[in-house]
Amino acid sequence: SLQYGKTDAYVEALEVVLADGTVTTLGEVTMPELRDGADPGGSLEERLYAAALRVVEEEAALVESRYPSLKRNVSGYNLDALVEEARAVEAGERETVNLARLVVGSEGTLAVVTEVEVSLEPVPETRVDDLRLDPNLADGSVHVTAHVAGDARGTELEAAATLDGERVGETAVAVDGSPVQFTLALDEVAAWTPESPTLYDLDVTLRRDGDTVDAVESYVGLRSVAVEDGVVLLNGEPRFQRLVLDQG
C-alpha cells in the first residue's frame, strides 16, 4: 500500500450479498443512476443507494470537515472517498462515483463479497521493489533502504521529504547494487505523538539520464520507542498504555 496505494484504489466492482440475501453488483454509477436507485423506504439495496445519496447531497460538508486526515484509513466506510468523487463529478472531472470502494475495508460488516473486479497497474522492469524507512528522532533524519529490481546500471535514486507541503530535505545517490542505503537529513524536526501525529511525505524517484524510471510515494513519522525499568518511553517520555486486545 505504501508503494501503489490501498486496495480501494484498484477495486472497480464488487459482487456482494447484502444482509437480506440480495445479490447485487456495486461499482461505477452516475449521479442520475444513484438518484434513480435510491428509495429510503424500499429494498435494502435501494436504501443503500439512498444513504449514499444522502451523504453526497446533505452531509458532504460535514464529512469533509470532520473526517480524520489519515495516510491509511483502513477502517472501512470510505465516506471521504465517496464525497471526493461526487465533488469531482460536480466539477466535470469524472462522470461516476464508485459504490464498491465504499465497501472495501469494511471487513464484512456491510456486505459479503463474492466476486471482485480489479484494475492492474503495470510496473517497470527496473523499479523500486521495496522501501524501508527508519526514523531517527535524535538527529532529525530518516535512514532509507531501497531495493531496486531489474537493470539499475546508470541510475540514480532521489529522495525528497516534505512537511505540510514544504520541502524539508532532499538527497540523491548513485545506485551501485541493491539494496541502496542512505540517510536523509531533515531541516525541520517534528516528533510524532498520538496527540499530534505529524507525518512527513517522502517521494523516492529512480532516474536514468534525467528521465524517471520509477517513482514511489511514502510517508514517515519521527518517533523513538524504548523501555526502561519496565516503563514504555515514547520520544523519551513515559507513556501509559491500555493495550487489551482479544480477537479470539
PDB file of C-alpha atoms in Angstrom:
ATOM      1  CA  SER A   1       0.000   0.000   0.000  1.00  0.00           C
ATOM      2  CA  LEU A   2       2.925   2.349   0.571  1.00  0.00           C
ATOM      3  CA  GLN A   3       4.172   1.902  -2.980  1.00  0.00           C
ATOM      4  CA  TYR A   4       0.999   1.625  -5.032  1.00  0.00           C
ATOM      5  CA  GLY A   5      -1.874   2.758  -2.831  1.00  0.00           C
ATOM      6  CA  LYS A   6      -4.559   0.920  -0.902  1.00  0.00           C
ATOM      7  CA  THR A   7      -6.804  -1.804  -2.276  1.00  0.00           C
ATOM      8  CA  ASP A   8      -9.779   0.516  -2.790  1.00  0.00           C
ATOM      9  CA  ALA A   9      -7.865   2.434  -5.469  1.00  0.00           C
ATOM     10  CA  TYR A  10      -7.881  -0.673  -7.681  1.00  0.00           C
ATOM     11  CA  VAL A  11     -11.327  -2.146  -6.984  1.00  0.00           C
ATOM     12  CA  GLU A  12     -13.632  -1.440  -9.912  1.00  0.00           C
ATOM     13  CA  ALA A  13     -16.681  -3.523  -8.925  1.00  0.00           C
ATOM     14  CA  LEU A  14     -17.872  -5.993  -6.287  1.00  0.00           C
ATOM     15  CA  GLU A  15     -20.470  -8.703  -6.425  1.00  0.00           C
ATOM     16  CA  VAL A  16     -21.872  -8.775  -2.892  1.00  0.00           C
ATOM     17  CA  VAL A  17     -24.533 -10.443  -0.785  1.00  0.00           C
ATOM     18  CA  LEU A  18     -26.453  -7.939   1.358  1.00  0.00           C
ATOM     19  CA  ALA A  19     -27.902  -8.682   4.798  1.00  0.00           C
ATOM     20  CA  ASP A  20     -31.292  -9.637   3.344  1.00  0.00           C
ATOM     21  CA  GLY A  21     -29.743 -12.138   0.919  1.00  0.00           C
ATOM     22  CA  THR A  22     -29.871  -9.841  -2.107  1.00  0.00           C
ATOM     23  CA  VAL A  23     -27.061 -10.492  -4.571  1.00  0.00           C
ATOM     24  CA  THR A  24     -26.043  -7.330  -6.402  1.00  0.00           C
ATOM     25  CA  THR A  25     -23.097  -5.650  -8.052  1.00  0.00           C
ATOM     26  CA  LEU A  26     -21.675  -2.399  -6.715  1.00  0.00           C
ATOM     27  CA  GLY A  27     -19.458  -0.283  -8.923  1.00  0.00           C
ATOM     28  CA  GLU A  28     -19.436   2.849 -11.024  1.00  0.00           C
ATOM     29  CA  VAL A  29     -22.757   4.733 -11.175  1.00  0.00           C
ATOM     30  CA  THR A  30     -23.642   8.166 -12.486  1.00  0.00           C
ATOM     31  CA  MET A  31     -25.365  10.587 -10.166  1.00  0.00           C
ATOM     32  CA  PRO A  32     -28.678  10.209 -12.069  1.00  0.00           C
ATOM     33  CA  GLU A  33     -28.390   6.422 -11.679  1.00  0.00           C
ATOM     34  CA  LEU A  34     -27.701   6.863  -7.966  1.00  0.00           C
ATOM     35  CA  ARG A  35     -30.803   9.029  -7.586  1.00  0.00           C
ATOM     36  CA  ASP A  36     -32.947   6.635  -9.629  1.00  0.00           C
ATOM     37  CA  GLY A  37     -31.904   3.696  -7.486  1.00  0.00           C
ATOM     38  CA  ALA A  38     -32.458   5.476  -4.174  1.00  0.00           C
ATOM     39  CA  ASP A  39     -35.579   4.833  -2.088  1.00  0.00           C
ATOM     40  CA  PRO A  40     -35.413   5.314   1.705  1.00  0.00           C
ATOM     41  CA  GLY A  41     -38.466   3.088   2.143  1.00  0.00           C
ATOM     42  CA  GLY A  42     -37.584   0.476  -0.471  1.00  0.00           C
ATOM     43  CA  SER A  43     -35.476  -2.664  -0.546  1.00  0.00           C
ATOM     44  CA  LEU A  44     -32.159  -2.890   1.265  1.00  0.00           C
ATOM     45  CA  GLU A  45     -30.295  -2.132  -1.958  1.00  0.00           C
ATOM     46  CA  GLU A  46     -32.492   0.918  -2.589  1.00  0.00           C
ATOM     47  CA  ARG A  47     -31.910   2.088   0.979  1.00  0.00           C
ATOM     48  CA  LEU A  48     -28.177   1.684   0.443  1.00  0.00           C
ATOM     49  CA  TYR A  49     -28.385   3.942  -2.614  1.00  0.00           C
ATOM     50  CA  ALA A  50     -30.464   6.423  -0.605  1.00  0.00           C
ATOM     51  CA  ALA A  51     -27.928   6.502   2.221  1.00  0.00           C
ATOM     52  CA  ALA A  52     -25.057   7.097  -0.209  1.00  0.00           C
ATOM     53  CA  LEU A  53     -27.045   9.850  -1.908  1.00  0.00           C
ATOM     54  CA  ARG A  54     -27.798  11.497   1.446  1.00  0.00           C
ATOM     55  CA  VAL A  55     -24.103  11.539   2.310  1.00  0.00           C
ATOM     56  CA  VAL A  56     -23.275  13.199  -1.006  1.00  0.00           C
ATOM     57  CA  GLU A  57     -26.117  15.737  -1.090  1.00  0.00           C
ATOM     58  CA  GLU A  58     -26.664  16.554   2.595  1.00  0.00           C
ATOM     59  CA  GLU A  59     -23.611  15.586   4.596  1.00  0.00           C
ATOM     60  CA  ALA A  60     -20.661  16.204   2.277  1.00  0.00           C
ATOM     61  CA  ALA A  61     -19.509  19.324   4.115  1.00  0.00           C
ATOM     62  CA  LEU A  62     -19.644  17.501   7.465  1.00  0.00           C
ATOM     63  CA  VAL A  63     -17.616  14.584   6.096  1.00  0.00           C
ATOM     64  CA  GLU A  64     -15.032  16.952   4.639  1.00  0.00           C
ATOM     65  CA  SER A  65     -14.668  18.931   7.869  1.00  0.00           C
ATOM     66  CA  ARG A  66     -14.753  16.061  10.379  1.00  0.00           C
ATOM     67  CA  TYR A  67     -13.218  13.072   8.613  1.00  0.00           C
ATOM     68  CA  PRO A  68      -9.724  12.437  10.028  1.00  0.00           C
ATOM     69  CA  SER A  69      -6.770  13.226   7.789  1.00  0.00           C
ATOM     70  CA  LEU A  70      -5.057   9.856   7.647  1.00  0.00           C
ATOM     71  CA  LYS A  71      -2.490   8.401   5.286  1.00  0.00           C
ATOM     72  CA  ARG A  72      -4.061   4.964   5.518  1.00  0.00           C
ATOM     73  CA  ASN A  73      -7.698   4.797   6.523  1.00  0.00           C
ATOM     74  CA  VAL A  74      -8.309   1.069   6.629  1.00  0.00           C
ATOM     75  CA  SER A  75     -11.352   1.089   8.890  1.00  0.00           C
ATOM     76  CA  GLY A  76     -13.847   0.872   6.037  1.00  0.00           C
ATOM     77  CA  TYR A  77     -16.778   3.185   5.391  1.00  0.00           C
ATOM     78  CA  ASN A  78     -14.831   5.314   2.917  1.00  0.00           C
ATOM     79  CA  LEU A  79     -17.247   8.238   3.044  1.00  0.00           C
ATOM     80  CA  ASP A  80     -14.473  10.707   2.289  1.00  0.00           C
ATOM     81  CA  ALA A  81     -13.688   8.940  -0.990  1.00  0.00           C
ATOM     82  CA  LEU A  82     -17.377   8.924  -1.944  1.00  0.00           C
ATOM     83  CA  VAL A  83     -17.657  12.666  -1.300  1.00  0.00           C
ATOM     84  CA  GLU A  84     -14.412  13.369  -3.149  1.00  0.00           C
ATOM     85  CA  GLU A  85     -15.656  11.506  -6.221  1.00  0.00           C
ATOM     86  CA  ALA A  86     -19.017  13.296  -6.076  1.00  0.00           C
ATOM     87  CA  ARG A  87     -17.233  16.654  -5.931  1.00  0.00           C
ATOM     88  CA  ALA A  88     -15.222  15.630  -8.971  1.00  0.00           C
ATOM     89  CA  VAL A  89     -18.458  14.776 -10.803  1.00  0.00           C
ATOM     90  CA  GLU A  90     -19.819  18.230  -9.974  1.00  0.00           C
ATOM     91  CA  ALA A  91     -16.628  19.814 -11.314  1.00  0.00           C
ATOM     92  CA  GLY A  92     -16.824  17.829 -14.548  1.00  0.00           C
ATOM     93  CA  GLU A  93     -13.615  15.939 -13.754  1.00  0.00           C
ATOM     94  CA  ARG A  94     -15.259  12.500 -13.789  1.00  0.00           C
ATOM     95  CA  GLU A  95     -18.637  11.011 -14.673  1.00  0.00           C
ATOM     96  CA  THR A  96     -19.310   8.481 -11.908  1.00  0.00           C
ATOM     97  CA  VAL A  97     -18.912   7.595  -8.261  1.00  0.00           C
ATOM     98  CA  ASN A  98     -17.835   4.100  -7.262  1.00  0.00           C
ATOM     99  CA  LEU A  99     -20.020   2.451  -4.613  1.00  0.00           C
ATOM    100  CA  ALA A 100     -17.742  -0.588  -4.453  1.00  0.00           C
ATOM    101  CA  ARG A 101     -14.991   1.490  -2.867  1.00  0.00           C
ATOM    102  CA  LEU A 102     -17.414   2.419  -0.100  1.00  0.00           C
ATOM    103  CA  VAL A 103     -17.411  -1.240   0.950  1.00  0.00           C
ATOM    104  CA  VAL A 104     -13.684  -2.008   0.665  1.00  0.00           C
ATOM    105  CA  GLY A 105     -12.135  -2.278   4.126  1.00  0.00           C
ATOM    106  CA  SER A 106     -15.396  -2.790   5.998  1.00  0.00           C
ATOM    107  CA  GLU A 107     -14.398  -6.410   6.730  1.00  0.00           C
ATOM    108  CA  GLY A 108     -17.783  -7.936   6.010  1.00  0.00           C
ATOM    109  CA  THR A 109     -19.820  -5.522   8.121  1.00  0.00           C
ATOM    110  CA  LEU A 110     -21.566  -4.010   5.088  1.00  0.00           C
ATOM    111  CA  ALA A 111     -21.790  -6.998   2.764  1.00  0.00           C
ATOM    112  CA  VAL A 112     -20.277 -10.364   1.959  1.00  0.00           C
ATOM    113  CA  VAL A 113     -18.074 -10.096  -1.111  1.00  0.00           C
ATOM    114  CA  THR A 114     -18.304 -12.989  -3.577  1.00  0.00           C
ATOM    115  CA  GLU A 115     -16.533 -11.567  -6.648  1.00  0.00           C
ATOM    116  CA  VAL A 116     -14.113  -8.689  -7.202  1.00  0.00           C
ATOM    117  CA  GLU A 117     -13.211  -6.855 -10.388  1.00  0.00           C
ATOM    118  CA  VAL A 118      -9.891  -5.048 -10.097  1.00  0.00           C
ATOM    119  CA  SER A 119      -7.670  -2.940 -12.305  1.00  0.00           C
ATOM    120  CA  LEU A 120      -3.997  -3.796 -12.734  1.00  0.00           C
ATOM    121  CA  GLU A 121      -1.105  -1.373 -12.680  1.00  0.00           C
ATOM    122  CA  PRO A 122       1.945  -2.159 -14.811  1.00  0.00           C
ATOM    123  CA  VAL A 123       5.313  -1.754 -13.135  1.00  0.00           C
ATOM    124  CA  PRO A 124       8.567  -1.029 -14.976  1.00  0.00           C
ATOM    125  CA  GLU A 125      11.177  -3.753 -15.355  1.00  0.00           C
ATOM    126  CA  THR A 126      13.646  -1.596 -13.437  1.00  0.00           C
ATOM    127  CA  ARG A 127      11.913  -0.333 -10.334  1.00  0.00           C
ATOM    128  CA  VAL A 128      11.996   0.374  -6.618  1.00  0.00           C
ATOM    129  CA  ASP A 129      10.800  -3.009  -5.387  1.00  0.00           C
ATOM    130  CA  ASP A 130      10.856  -2.396  -1.650  1.00  0.00           C
ATOM    131  CA  LEU A 131      11.329   0.613   0.587  1.00  0.00           C
ATOM    132  CA  ARG A 132      12.180   0.680   4.291  1.00  0.00           C
ATOM    133  CA  LEU A 133      12.226   3.881   6.336  1.00  0.00           C
ATOM    134  CA  ASP A 134      13.876   4.011   9.764  1.00  0.00           C
ATOM    135  CA  PRO A 135      13.365   7.375  11.514  1.00  0.00           C
ATOM    136  CA  ASN A 136      15.919   8.812  13.914  1.00  0.00           C
ATOM    137  CA  LEU A 137      14.325  11.441  16.105  1.00  0.00           C
ATOM    138  CA  ALA A 138      17.545  12.242  17.956  1.00  0.00           C
ATOM    139  CA  ASP A 139      19.353  13.612  14.902  1.00  0.00           C
ATOM    140  CA  GLY A 140      16.310  14.515  12.808  1.00  0.00           C
ATOM    141  CA  SER A 141      16.908  12.106   9.952  1.00  0.00           C
ATOM    142  CA  VAL A 142      15.474   9.112   8.139  1.00  0.00           C
ATOM    143  CA  HIS A 143      17.571   6.133   7.108  1.00  0.00           C
ATOM    144  CA  VAL A 144      16.328   4.819   3.779  1.00  0.00           C
ATOM    145  CA  THR A 145      16.837   1.293   2.469  1.00  0.00           C
ATOM    146  CA  ALA A 146      15.619   0.789  -1.102  1.00  0.00           C
ATOM    147  CA  HIS A 147      15.712  -2.479  -3.014  1.00  0.00           C
ATOM    148  CA  VAL A 148      15.973  -1.894  -6.747  1.00  0.00           C
ATOM    149  CA  ALA A 149      14.918  -4.656  -9.139  1.00  0.00           C
ATOM    150  CA  GLY A 150      15.996  -5.032 -12.745  1.00  0.00           C
ATOM    151  CA  ASP A 151      18.905  -3.460 -14.588  1.00  0.00           C
ATOM    152  CA  ALA A 152      19.828  -0.480 -12.416  1.00  0.00           C
ATOM    153  CA  ARG A 153      23.080   0.401 -14.200  1.00  0.00           C
ATOM    154  CA  GLY A 154      23.463   4.146 -14.637  1.00  0.00           C
ATOM    155  CA  THR A 155      20.532   5.010 -12.371  1.00  0.00           C
ATOM    156  CA  GLU A 156      20.276   7.454  -9.510  1.00  0.00           C
ATOM    157  CA  LEU A 157      17.893   7.415  -6.581  1.00  0.00           C
ATOM    158  CA  GLU A 158      16.462  10.732  -5.422  1.00  0.00           C
ATOM    159  CA  ALA A 159      14.576  11.233  -2.151  1.00  0.00           C
ATOM    160  CA  ALA A 160      12.681  14.334  -1.083  1.00  0.00           C
ATOM    161  CA  ALA A 161      10.791  14.892   2.182  1.00  0.00           C
ATOM    162  CA  THR A 162       8.022  17.446   2.640  1.00  0.00           C
ATOM    163  CA  LEU A 163       6.150  18.618   5.733  1.00  0.00           C
ATOM    164  CA  ASP A 164       2.826  20.391   5.262  1.00  0.00           C
ATOM    165  CA  GLY A 165       3.691  20.875   1.599  1.00  0.00           C
ATOM    166  CA  GLU A 166       7.113  22.437   2.253  1.00  0.00           C
ATOM    167  CA  ARG A 167      10.285  20.616   1.243  1.00  0.00           C
ATOM    168  CA  VAL A 168      12.408  19.921   4.327  1.00  0.00           C
ATOM    169  CA  GLY A 169      15.038  17.545   2.999  1.00  0.00           C
ATOM    170  CA  GLU A 170      16.409  16.032  -0.197  1.00  0.00           C
ATOM    171  CA  THR A 171      19.307  13.935  -1.403  1.00  0.00           C
ATOM    172  CA  ALA A 172      20.406  11.839  -4.377  1.00  0.00           C
ATOM    173  CA  VAL A 173      22.671   8.798  -4.551  1.00  0.00           C
ATOM    174  CA  ALA A 174      24.002   6.663  -7.374  1.00  0.00           C
ATOM    175  CA  VAL A 175      22.630   3.130  -7.487  1.00  0.00           C
ATOM    176  CA  ASP A 176      25.519   0.696  -7.173  1.00  0.00           C
ATOM    177  CA  GLY A 177      23.877  -2.594  -6.418  1.00  0.00           C
ATOM    178  CA  SER A 178      20.889  -3.375  -4.217  1.00  0.00           C
ATOM    179  CA  PRO A 179      19.876  -2.536  -1.583  1.00  0.00           C
ATOM    180  CA  VAL A 180      20.637   1.169  -1.730  1.00  0.00           C
ATOM    181  CA  GLN A 181      21.092   2.746   1.698  1.00  0.00           C
ATOM    182  CA  PHE A 182      21.420   6.396   2.629  1.00  0.00           C
ATOM    183  CA  THR A 183      20.384   8.899   5.296  1.00  0.00           C
ATOM    184  CA  LEU A 184      18.054  11.799   4.570  1.00  0.00           C
ATOM    185  CA  ALA A 185      18.567  14.745   6.903  1.00  0.00           C
ATOM    186  CA  LEU A 186      15.517  16.851   7.758  1.00  0.00           C
ATOM    187  CA  ASP A 187      15.692  20.633   8.093  1.00  0.00           C
ATOM    188  CA  GLU A 188      12.648  20.722  10.352  1.00  0.00           C
ATOM    189  CA  VAL A 189      12.106  18.202  13.125  1.00  0.00           C
ATOM    190  CA  ALA A 190       8.586  17.471  14.375  1.00  0.00           C
ATOM    191  CA  ALA A 191       8.044  14.425  16.562  1.00  0.00           C
ATOM    192  CA  TRP A 192       5.131  12.044  16.056  1.00  0.00           C
ATOM    193  CA  THR A 193       2.819  11.592  19.053  1.00  0.00           C
ATOM    194  CA  PRO A 194      -0.728  10.258  19.369  1.00  0.00           C
ATOM    195  CA  GLU A 195      -1.879  13.774  20.189  1.00  0.00           C
ATOM    196  CA  SER A 196      -0.005  15.275  17.226  1.00  0.00           C
ATOM    197  CA  PRO A 197       0.575  12.516  14.647  1.00  0.00           C
ATOM    198  CA  THR A 198       2.883  14.520  12.380  1.00  0.00           C
ATOM    199  CA  LEU A 199       3.942  12.678   9.231  1.00  0.00           C
ATOM    200  CA  TYR A 200       6.467  13.599   6.572  1.00  0.00           C
ATOM    201  CA  ASP A 201       5.662  12.811   2.940  1.00  0.00           C
ATOM    202  CA  LEU A 202       8.523  11.110   1.123  1.00  0.00           C
ATOM    203  CA  ASP A 203       8.967  10.927  -2.652  1.00  0.00           C
ATOM    204  CA  VAL A 204      11.559   8.484  -3.968  1.00  0.00           C
ATOM    205  CA  THR A 205      12.393   8.673  -7.661  1.00  0.00           C
ATOM    206  CA  LEU A 206      14.612   6.360  -9.709  1.00  0.00           C
ATOM    207  CA  ARG A 207      16.173   8.184 -12.666  1.00  0.00           C
ATOM    208  CA  ARG A 208      18.397   7.313 -15.590  1.00  0.00           C
ATOM    209  CA  ASP A 209      19.960  10.145 -17.579  1.00  0.00           C
ATOM    210  CA  GLY A 210      17.464  12.551 -16.041  1.00  0.00           C
ATOM    211  CA  ASP A 211      14.417  10.507 -17.065  1.00  0.00           C
ATOM    212  CA  THR A 212      12.104   8.987 -14.455  1.00  0.00           C
ATOM    213  CA  VAL A 213      12.283   5.187 -14.424  1.00  0.00           C
ATOM    214  CA  ASP A 214      10.081   4.630 -11.371  1.00  0.00           C
ATOM    215  CA  ALA A 215       8.616   6.718  -8.552  1.00  0.00           C
ATOM    216  CA  VAL A 216       7.332   5.760  -5.117  1.00  0.00           C
ATOM    217  CA  GLU A 217       5.365   7.854  -2.620  1.00  0.00           C
ATOM    218  CA  SER A 218       5.522   7.049   1.081  1.00  0.00           C
ATOM    219  CA  TYR A 219       5.493   8.707   4.483  1.00  0.00           C
ATOM    220  CA  VAL A 220       7.247   8.501   7.829  1.00  0.00           C
ATOM    221  CA  GLY A 221       6.872   9.791  11.378  1.00  0.00           C
ATOM    222  CA  LEU A 222       9.751  10.742  13.665  1.00  0.00           C
ATOM    223  CA  ARG A 223       9.495   8.934  16.989  1.00  0.00           C
ATOM    224  CA  SER A 224      11.524   6.839  19.368  1.00  0.00           C
ATOM    225  CA  VAL A 225      10.300   3.912  21.448  1.00  0.00           C
ATOM    226  CA  ALA A 226      12.207   2.418  24.376  1.00  0.00           C
ATOM    227  CA  VAL A 227      11.623   0.501  27.600  1.00  0.00           C
ATOM    228  CA  GLU A 228      13.382   1.490  30.821  1.00  0.00           C
ATOM    229  CA  ASP A 229      12.695  -0.211  34.159  1.00  0.00           C
ATOM    230  CA  GLY A 230       9.529  -1.705  32.727  1.00  0.00           C
ATOM    231  CA  VAL A 231       8.209   1.674  31.571  1.00  0.00           C
ATOM    232  CA  VAL A 232       7.492   2.346  27.901  1.00  0.00           C
ATOM    233  CA  LEU A 233       9.011   5.610  26.697  1.00  0.00           C
ATOM    234  CA  LEU A 234       7.718   7.402  23.631  1.00  0.00           C
ATOM    235  CA  ASN A 235      10.103  10.107  22.438  1.00  0.00           C
ATOM    236  CA  GLY A 236      11.864   9.813  25.791  1.00  0.00           C
ATOM    237  CA  GLU A 237       8.715  10.395  27.840  1.00  0.00           C
ATOM    238  CA  PRO A 238       6.777   7.775  29.875  1.00  0.00           C
ATOM    239  CA  ARG A 239       3.616   6.643  28.135  1.00  0.00           C
ATOM    240  CA  PHE A 240       0.858   4.719  29.892  1.00  0.00           C
ATOM    241  CA  GLN A 241      -0.758   2.161  27.620  1.00  0.00           C
ATOM    242  CA  ARG A 242      -4.081   0.359  27.614  1.00  0.00           C
ATOM    243  CA  LEU A 243      -3.494  -2.412  25.122  1.00  0.00           C
ATOM    244  CA  VAL A 244      -6.006  -5.147  25.921  1.00  0.00           C
ATOM    245  CA  LEU A 245      -6.919  -6.834  22.635  1.00  0.00           C
ATOM    246  CA  ASP A 246      -8.663 -10.170  22.317  1.00  0.00           C
ATOM    247  CA  GLN A 247      -9.568 -11.310  18.808  1.00  0.00           C
ATOM    248  CA  GLY A 248     -10.032 -14.959  19.698  1.00  0.00           C
TER     249      GLY A 248
END
